[in-house]
Tab-separated table of C-alpha atoms in Angstrom:
chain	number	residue	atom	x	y	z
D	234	UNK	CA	55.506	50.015	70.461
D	235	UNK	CA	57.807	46.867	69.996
D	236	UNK	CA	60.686	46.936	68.715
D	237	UNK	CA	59.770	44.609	65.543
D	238	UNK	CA	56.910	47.027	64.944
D	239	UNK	CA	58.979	50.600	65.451
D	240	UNK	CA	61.855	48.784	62.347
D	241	UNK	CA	58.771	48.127	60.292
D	242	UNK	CA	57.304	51.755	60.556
D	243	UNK	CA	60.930	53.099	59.590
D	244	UNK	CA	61.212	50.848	56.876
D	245	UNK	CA	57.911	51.699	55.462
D	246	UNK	CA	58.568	55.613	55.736
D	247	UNK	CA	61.818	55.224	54.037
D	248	UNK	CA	60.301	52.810	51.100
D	249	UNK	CA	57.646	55.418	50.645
D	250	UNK	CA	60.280	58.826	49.614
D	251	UNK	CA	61.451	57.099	46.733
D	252	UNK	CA	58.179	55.808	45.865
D	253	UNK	CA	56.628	59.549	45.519
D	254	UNK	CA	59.848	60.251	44.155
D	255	UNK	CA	59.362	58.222	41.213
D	256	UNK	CA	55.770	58.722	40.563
D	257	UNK	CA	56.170	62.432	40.650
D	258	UNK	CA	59.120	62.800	38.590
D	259	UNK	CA	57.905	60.545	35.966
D	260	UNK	CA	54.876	63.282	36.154
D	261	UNK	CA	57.139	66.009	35.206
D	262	UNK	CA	59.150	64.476	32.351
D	263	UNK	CA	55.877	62.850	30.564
D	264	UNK	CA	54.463	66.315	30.649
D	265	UNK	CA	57.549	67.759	28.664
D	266	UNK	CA	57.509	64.792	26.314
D	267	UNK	CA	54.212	65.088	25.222
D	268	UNK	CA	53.211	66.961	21.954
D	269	UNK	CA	51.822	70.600	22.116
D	270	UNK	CA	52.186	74.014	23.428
D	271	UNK	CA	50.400	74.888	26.145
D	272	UNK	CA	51.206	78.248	25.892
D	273	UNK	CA	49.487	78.852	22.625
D	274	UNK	CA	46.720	76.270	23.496
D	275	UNK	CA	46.573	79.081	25.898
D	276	UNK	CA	46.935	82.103	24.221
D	277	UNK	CA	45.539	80.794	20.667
D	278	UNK	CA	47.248	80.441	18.385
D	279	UNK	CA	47.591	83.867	16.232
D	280	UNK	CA	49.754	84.861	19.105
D	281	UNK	CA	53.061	86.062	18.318
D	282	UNK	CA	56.220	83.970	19.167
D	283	UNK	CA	57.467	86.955	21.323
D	284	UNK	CA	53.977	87.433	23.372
D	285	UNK	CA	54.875	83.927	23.695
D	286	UNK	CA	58.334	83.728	25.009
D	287	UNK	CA	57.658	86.679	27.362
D	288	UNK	CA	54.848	84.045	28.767
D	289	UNK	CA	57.417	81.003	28.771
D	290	UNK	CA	60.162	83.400	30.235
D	291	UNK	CA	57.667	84.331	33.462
D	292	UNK	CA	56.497	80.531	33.501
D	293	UNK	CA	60.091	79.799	33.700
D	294	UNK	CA	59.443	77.441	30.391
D	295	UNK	CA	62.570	78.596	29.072
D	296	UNK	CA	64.431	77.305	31.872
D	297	UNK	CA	66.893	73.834	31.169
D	298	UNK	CA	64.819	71.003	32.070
D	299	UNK	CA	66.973	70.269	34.944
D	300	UNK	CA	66.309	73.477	36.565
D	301	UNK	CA	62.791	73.131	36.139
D	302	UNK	CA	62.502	70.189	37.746
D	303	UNK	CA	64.224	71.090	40.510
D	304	UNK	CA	62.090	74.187	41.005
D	305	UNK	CA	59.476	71.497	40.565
D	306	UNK	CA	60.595	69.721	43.218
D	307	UNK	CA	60.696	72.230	45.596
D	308	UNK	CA	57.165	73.545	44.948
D	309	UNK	CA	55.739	69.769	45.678
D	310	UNK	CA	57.857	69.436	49.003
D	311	UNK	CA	56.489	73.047	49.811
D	312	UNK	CA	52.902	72.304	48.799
D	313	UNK	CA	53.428	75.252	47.214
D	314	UNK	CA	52.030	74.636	43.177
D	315	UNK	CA	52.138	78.117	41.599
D	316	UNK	CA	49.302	79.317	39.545
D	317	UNK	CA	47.989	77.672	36.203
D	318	UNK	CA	49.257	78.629	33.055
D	319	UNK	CA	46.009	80.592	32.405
D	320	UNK	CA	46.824	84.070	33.169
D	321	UNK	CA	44.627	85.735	36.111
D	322	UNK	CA	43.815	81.784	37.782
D	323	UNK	CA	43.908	81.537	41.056
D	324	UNK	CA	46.810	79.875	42.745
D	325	UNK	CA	46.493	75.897	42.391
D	326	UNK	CA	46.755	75.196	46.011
D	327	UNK	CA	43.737	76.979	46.731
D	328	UNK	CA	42.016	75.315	43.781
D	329	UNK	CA	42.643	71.476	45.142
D	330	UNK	CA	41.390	72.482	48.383
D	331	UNK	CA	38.126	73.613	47.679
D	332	UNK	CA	38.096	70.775	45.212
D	333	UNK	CA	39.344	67.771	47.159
D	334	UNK	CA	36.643	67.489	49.670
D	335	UNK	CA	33.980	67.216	46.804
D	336	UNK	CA	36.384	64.374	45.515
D	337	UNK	CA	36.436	62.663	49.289
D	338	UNK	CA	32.766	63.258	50.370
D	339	UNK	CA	32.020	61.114	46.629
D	340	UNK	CA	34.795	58.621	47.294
D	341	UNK	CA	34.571	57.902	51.013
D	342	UNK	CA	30.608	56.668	51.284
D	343	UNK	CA	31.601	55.025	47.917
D	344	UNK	CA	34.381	52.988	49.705
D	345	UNK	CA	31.948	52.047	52.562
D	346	UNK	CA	29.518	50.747	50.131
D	347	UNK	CA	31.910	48.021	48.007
D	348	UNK	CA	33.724	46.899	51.335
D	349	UNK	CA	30.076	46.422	52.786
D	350	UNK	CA	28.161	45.091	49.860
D	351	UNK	CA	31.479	43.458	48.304
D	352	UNK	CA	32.517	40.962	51.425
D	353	UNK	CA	29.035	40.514	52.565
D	354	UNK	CA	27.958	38.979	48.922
D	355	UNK	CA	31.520	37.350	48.846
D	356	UNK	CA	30.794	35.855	52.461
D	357	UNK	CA	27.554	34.813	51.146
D	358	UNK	CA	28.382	33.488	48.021
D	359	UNK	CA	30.876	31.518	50.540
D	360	UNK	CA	28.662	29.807	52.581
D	361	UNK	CA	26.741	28.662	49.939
D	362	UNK	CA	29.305	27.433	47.851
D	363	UNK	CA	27.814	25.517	44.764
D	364	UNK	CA	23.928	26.645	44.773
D	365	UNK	CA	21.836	28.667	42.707
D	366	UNK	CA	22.790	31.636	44.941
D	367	UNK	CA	26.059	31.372	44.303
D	368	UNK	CA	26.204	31.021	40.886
D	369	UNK	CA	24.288	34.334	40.742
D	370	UNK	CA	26.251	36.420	42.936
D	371	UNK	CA	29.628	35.343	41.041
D	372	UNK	CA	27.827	36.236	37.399
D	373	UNK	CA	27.032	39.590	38.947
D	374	UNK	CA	30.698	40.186	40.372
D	375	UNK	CA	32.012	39.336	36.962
D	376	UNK	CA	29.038	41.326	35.089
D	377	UNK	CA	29.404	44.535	37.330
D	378	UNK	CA	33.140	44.558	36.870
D	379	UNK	CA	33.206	44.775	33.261
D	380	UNK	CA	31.119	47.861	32.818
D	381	UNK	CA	32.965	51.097	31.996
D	382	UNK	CA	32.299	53.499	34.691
D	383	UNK	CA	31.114	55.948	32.790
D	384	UNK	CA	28.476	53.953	30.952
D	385	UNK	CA	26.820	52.620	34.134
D	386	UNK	CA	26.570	56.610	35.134
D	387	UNK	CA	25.062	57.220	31.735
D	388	UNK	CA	22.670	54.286	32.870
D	389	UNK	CA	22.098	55.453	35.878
D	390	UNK	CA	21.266	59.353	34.875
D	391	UNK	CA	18.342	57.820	32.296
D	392	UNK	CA	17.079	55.554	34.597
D	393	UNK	CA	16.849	57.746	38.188
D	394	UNK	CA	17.004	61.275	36.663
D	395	UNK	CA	15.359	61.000	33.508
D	396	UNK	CA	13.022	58.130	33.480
D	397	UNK	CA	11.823	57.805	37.079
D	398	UNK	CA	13.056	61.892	38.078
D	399	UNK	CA	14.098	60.189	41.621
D	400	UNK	CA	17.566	61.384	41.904
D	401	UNK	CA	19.788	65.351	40.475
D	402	UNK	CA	21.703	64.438	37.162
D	403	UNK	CA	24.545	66.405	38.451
D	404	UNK	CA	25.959	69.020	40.295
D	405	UNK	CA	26.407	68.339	44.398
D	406	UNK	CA	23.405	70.654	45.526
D	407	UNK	CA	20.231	72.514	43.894
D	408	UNK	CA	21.129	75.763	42.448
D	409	UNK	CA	18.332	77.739	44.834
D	410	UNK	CA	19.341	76.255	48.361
D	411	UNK	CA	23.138	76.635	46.772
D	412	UNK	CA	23.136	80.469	46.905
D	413	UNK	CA	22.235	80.327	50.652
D	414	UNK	CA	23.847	77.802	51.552
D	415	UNK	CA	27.311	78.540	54.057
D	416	UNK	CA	30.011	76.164	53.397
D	417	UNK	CA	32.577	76.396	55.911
D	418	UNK	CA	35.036	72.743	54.594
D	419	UNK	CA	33.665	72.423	51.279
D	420	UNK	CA	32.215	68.937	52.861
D	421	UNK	CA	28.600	69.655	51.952
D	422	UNK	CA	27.170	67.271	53.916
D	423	UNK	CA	29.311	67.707	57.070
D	424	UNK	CA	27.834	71.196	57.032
D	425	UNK	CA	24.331	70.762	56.666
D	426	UNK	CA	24.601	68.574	59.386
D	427	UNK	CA	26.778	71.159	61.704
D	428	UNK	CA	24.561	73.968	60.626
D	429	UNK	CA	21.468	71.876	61.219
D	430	UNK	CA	20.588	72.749	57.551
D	431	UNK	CA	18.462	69.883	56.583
D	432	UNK	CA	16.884	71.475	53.398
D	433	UNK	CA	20.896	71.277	52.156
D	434	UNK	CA	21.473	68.148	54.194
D	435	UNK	CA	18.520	66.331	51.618
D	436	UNK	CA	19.665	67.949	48.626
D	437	UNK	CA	23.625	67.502	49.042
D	438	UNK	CA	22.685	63.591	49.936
D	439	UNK	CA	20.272	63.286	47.005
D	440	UNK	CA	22.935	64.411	44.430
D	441	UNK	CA	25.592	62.507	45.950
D	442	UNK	CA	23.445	58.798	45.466
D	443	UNK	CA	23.968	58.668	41.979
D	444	UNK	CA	27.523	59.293	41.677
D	445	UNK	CA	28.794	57.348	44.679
D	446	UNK	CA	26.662	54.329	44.115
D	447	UNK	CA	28.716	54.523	40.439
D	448	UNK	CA	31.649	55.017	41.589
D	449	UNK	CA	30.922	51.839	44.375
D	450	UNK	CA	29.444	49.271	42.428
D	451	UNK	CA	32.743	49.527	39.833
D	452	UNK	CA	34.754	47.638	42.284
D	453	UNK	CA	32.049	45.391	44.236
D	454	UNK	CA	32.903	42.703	41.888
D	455	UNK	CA	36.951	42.018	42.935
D	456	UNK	CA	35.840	41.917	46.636
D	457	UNK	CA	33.427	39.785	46.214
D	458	UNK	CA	35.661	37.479	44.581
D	459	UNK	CA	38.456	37.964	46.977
D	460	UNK	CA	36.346	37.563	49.853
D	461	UNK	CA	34.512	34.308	48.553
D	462	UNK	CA	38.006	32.628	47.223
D	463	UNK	CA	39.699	33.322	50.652
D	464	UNK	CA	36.563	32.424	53.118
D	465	UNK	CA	36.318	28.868	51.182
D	466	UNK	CA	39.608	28.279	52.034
D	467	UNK	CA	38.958	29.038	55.695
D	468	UNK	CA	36.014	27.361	55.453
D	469	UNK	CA	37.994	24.184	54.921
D	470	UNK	CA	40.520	24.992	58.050
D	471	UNK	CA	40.921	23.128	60.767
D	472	UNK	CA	39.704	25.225	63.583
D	473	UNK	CA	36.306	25.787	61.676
D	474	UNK	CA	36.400	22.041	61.532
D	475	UNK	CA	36.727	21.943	65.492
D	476	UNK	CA	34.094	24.743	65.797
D	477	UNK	CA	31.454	22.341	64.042
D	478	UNK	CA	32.318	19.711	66.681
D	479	UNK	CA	31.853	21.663	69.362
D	480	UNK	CA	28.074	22.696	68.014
D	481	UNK	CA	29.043	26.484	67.198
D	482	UNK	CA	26.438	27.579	65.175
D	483	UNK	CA	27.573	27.712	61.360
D	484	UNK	CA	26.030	31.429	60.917
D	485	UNK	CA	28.531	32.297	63.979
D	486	UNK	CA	31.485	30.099	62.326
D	487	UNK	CA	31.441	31.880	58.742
D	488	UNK	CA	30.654	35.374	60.048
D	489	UNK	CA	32.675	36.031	63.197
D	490	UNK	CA	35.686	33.718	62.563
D	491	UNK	CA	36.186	33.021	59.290
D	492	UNK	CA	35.434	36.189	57.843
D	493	UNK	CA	37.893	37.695	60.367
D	494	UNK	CA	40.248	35.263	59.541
D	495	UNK	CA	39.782	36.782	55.946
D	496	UNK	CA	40.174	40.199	56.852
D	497	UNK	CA	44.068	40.762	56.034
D	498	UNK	CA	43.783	40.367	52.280
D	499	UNK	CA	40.478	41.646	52.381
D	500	UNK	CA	41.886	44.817	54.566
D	501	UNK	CA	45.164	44.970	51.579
D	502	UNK	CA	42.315	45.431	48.659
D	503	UNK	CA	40.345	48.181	50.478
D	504	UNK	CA	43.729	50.252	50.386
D	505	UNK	CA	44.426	49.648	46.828
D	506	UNK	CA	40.608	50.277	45.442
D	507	UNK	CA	40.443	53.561	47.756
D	508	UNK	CA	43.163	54.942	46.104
D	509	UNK	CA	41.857	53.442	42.652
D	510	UNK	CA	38.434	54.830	43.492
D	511	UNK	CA	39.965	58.712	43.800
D	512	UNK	CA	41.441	58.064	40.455
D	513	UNK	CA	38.199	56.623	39.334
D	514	UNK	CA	36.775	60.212	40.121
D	515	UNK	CA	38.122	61.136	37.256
D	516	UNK	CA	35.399	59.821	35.105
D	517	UNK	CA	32.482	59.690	37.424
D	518	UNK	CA	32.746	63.233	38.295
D	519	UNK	CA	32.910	64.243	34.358
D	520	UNK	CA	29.860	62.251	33.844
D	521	UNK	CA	28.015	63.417	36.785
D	522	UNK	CA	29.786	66.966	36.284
D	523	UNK	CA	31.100	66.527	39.949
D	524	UNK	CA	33.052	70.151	40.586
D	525	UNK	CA	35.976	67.459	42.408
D	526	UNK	CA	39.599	67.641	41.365
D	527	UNK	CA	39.095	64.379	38.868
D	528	UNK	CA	36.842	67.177	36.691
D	529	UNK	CA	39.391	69.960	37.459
D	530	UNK	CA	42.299	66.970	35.717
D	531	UNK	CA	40.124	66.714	32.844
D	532	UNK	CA	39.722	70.529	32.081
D	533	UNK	CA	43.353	71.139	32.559
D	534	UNK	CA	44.589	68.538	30.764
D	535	UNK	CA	42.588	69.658	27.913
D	536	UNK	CA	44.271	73.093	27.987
D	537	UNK	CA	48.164	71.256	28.198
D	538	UNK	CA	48.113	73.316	31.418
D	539	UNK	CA	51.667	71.759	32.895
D	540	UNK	CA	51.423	73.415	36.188
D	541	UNK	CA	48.038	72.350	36.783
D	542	UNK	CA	48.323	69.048	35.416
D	543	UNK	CA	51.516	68.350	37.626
D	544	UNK	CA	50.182	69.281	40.486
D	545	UNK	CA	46.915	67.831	40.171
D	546	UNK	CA	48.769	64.190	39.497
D	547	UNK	CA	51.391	64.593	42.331
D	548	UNK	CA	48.107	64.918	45.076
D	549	UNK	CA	46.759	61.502	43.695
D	550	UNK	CA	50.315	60.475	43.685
D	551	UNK	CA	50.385	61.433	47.981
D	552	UNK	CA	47.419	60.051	48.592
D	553	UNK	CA	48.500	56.776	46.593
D	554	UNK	CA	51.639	56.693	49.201
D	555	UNK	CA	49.482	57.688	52.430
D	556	UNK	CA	47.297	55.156	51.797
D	557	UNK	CA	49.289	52.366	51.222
D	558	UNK	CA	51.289	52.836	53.861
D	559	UNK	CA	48.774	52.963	56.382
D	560	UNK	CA	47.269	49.469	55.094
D	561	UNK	CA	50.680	48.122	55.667
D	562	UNK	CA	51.082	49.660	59.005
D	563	UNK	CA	47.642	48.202	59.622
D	564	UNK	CA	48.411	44.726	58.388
D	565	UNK	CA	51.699	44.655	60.755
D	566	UNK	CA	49.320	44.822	63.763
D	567	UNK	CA	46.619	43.066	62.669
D	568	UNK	CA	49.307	40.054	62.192
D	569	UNK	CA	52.589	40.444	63.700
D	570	UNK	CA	54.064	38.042	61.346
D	571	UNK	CA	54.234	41.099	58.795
D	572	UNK	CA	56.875	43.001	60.746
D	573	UNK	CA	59.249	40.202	60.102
């Protein structure tokens, strides 16, 4: 590891405390700020104001707001979230494990398919700059992008599950092979395939095609864009220029040196929309009732559950921080000119 490199990765690790920092203590005060009790959302609200208090006193509610968020604080740098306001939950750490996998098995194959479809259309769109083709691929880019998420799941469910009956409406796995079925990392399909399962291998991949192809398409449109703006530009470079006079083939030209050419900004997007996409989960696992820990957001939010809420909100916030730093660690060797 070079020196250069080594003062980059420090840099990097120190920029990203404050940055969780921030995020999570802006969590924490919005929470407070916003109207509602969540103790009588909890307990209804004929509940008596001293059933109440002896709630808030155990919660720790009735703590100044400076000592709560330090205790607040020290549960996120101890990974160590409490329960949920509900009385009798489970503790929130074991919640958000069982739910993130469902969360990353719907977001990772999504990711695959917009960097895949995304740069290939952009590519294309590149290479034939100014034809019908490209005309049409840039109306779709700009047509995909404005649809709500939501909606083009509601589209989706009437056209594959209701009209045709191809594809599950929801859920990650039929009810019957369900009860059977041994889950060992809450990765479905991981487990039908270590278990040799294929019965649960079909049905976990069957239910996860409607929601990840969703949750994909959303973004397809900014890479292809981004891809298609930044490969014209190579296109018009000098060393392509030089590969044309020495009779490389154009297919080999756009394809293998352009498009890696392309690759930084392309490689700085796929870090931003991945961490987009897990907060996109949010609504595509409400409409595709996806048990992931966008859904578990939605219900808690809907009971003013703080705890919940908070902690729910600081793991997007990590993986907001993980993920951009390891794009930047992967642009600084991709081109050394970063670390400087």
């Amino acid at each position: 590891m070079s020196s250069s490199f080594r003062k980059f990765l420090i840099t990097r690790l120190l920029l990203t405390i404050p940055m969780v920092l921030i995020l999570v203590s802006l969590i924490f005060f919005v929470m407070r700020v916003l109207p509602g009790d969540p103790i009588r959302s909890q307990l209804g609200p004929r509940v008596s104001e001293e059933q109440a208090n002896v709630l808030r006193e155990r919660l720790g509610l009735n703590d100044p707001i400076l000592v709560q968020y330090g205790n607040y604080l020290k549960d996120i740098v101890t990974f160590d979230f409490g329960n949920a306001l509900t009385q009798g939950e489970r503790p929130i750490r074991d919640e958000l494990g069982e739910r993130l996998p469902a969360t990353l098995e719907l977001t990772i194959p999504a990711m695959l398919f917009t960097t895949i479809f995304g740069v290939g259309l952009g590519a294309f769109a590149a290479k034939h700059r100014k034809e019908p083709v490209d005309y049409i691929i840039r109306l779709f880019s700009i047509f995909i992008y404005s649809i709500p998420i939501f909606f083009m799941g509601l589209i989706f469910q009437i056209i594959f599950g209701v009209r045709l009956d191809w594809l599950p409406l929801s859920g990650r796995m039929d009810s019957m092979i369900l009860t059977t079925f041994q889950s060992k990392t809450n990765f479905y399909v991981l487990d039908a395939i270590l278990t040799q399962n294929w019965p649960a291998l079909g049905s976990a991949v069957s239910h996860l095609i409607m929601p990840s192809l969703t949750l994909g398409l959303a973004l397809t449109g900014v890479f292809i864009r981004l891809t298609r703006a930044n490969m014209i530009e190579m296109l018009r470079s000098d060393f392509i220029a030089a590969g044309k006079a020495r009779g490389i083939s154009e297919k080999r030209l756009v394809y293998h040196h352009a498009l890696r050419n392309t690759f930084i900004p392309i490689l700085t997007l796929i870090g931003l929309q991945t961490a987009i996409l897990i907060a996109g989960a949010v609504l595509t696992e409400t409409t595709f009732s996806w048990p992931g820990i966008g859904r578990y957001l939605v219900e808690r939010i809907a009971l003013r559950d703080y705890t919940a809420v908070q902690s729910t909100i600081a793991m997007f916030a990590f993986f907001v921080a993980i993920i951009s730093l390891v794009m930047d660690l992967l642009n600084a060797v991709i081109d050394p000119r970063i670390r400087y």
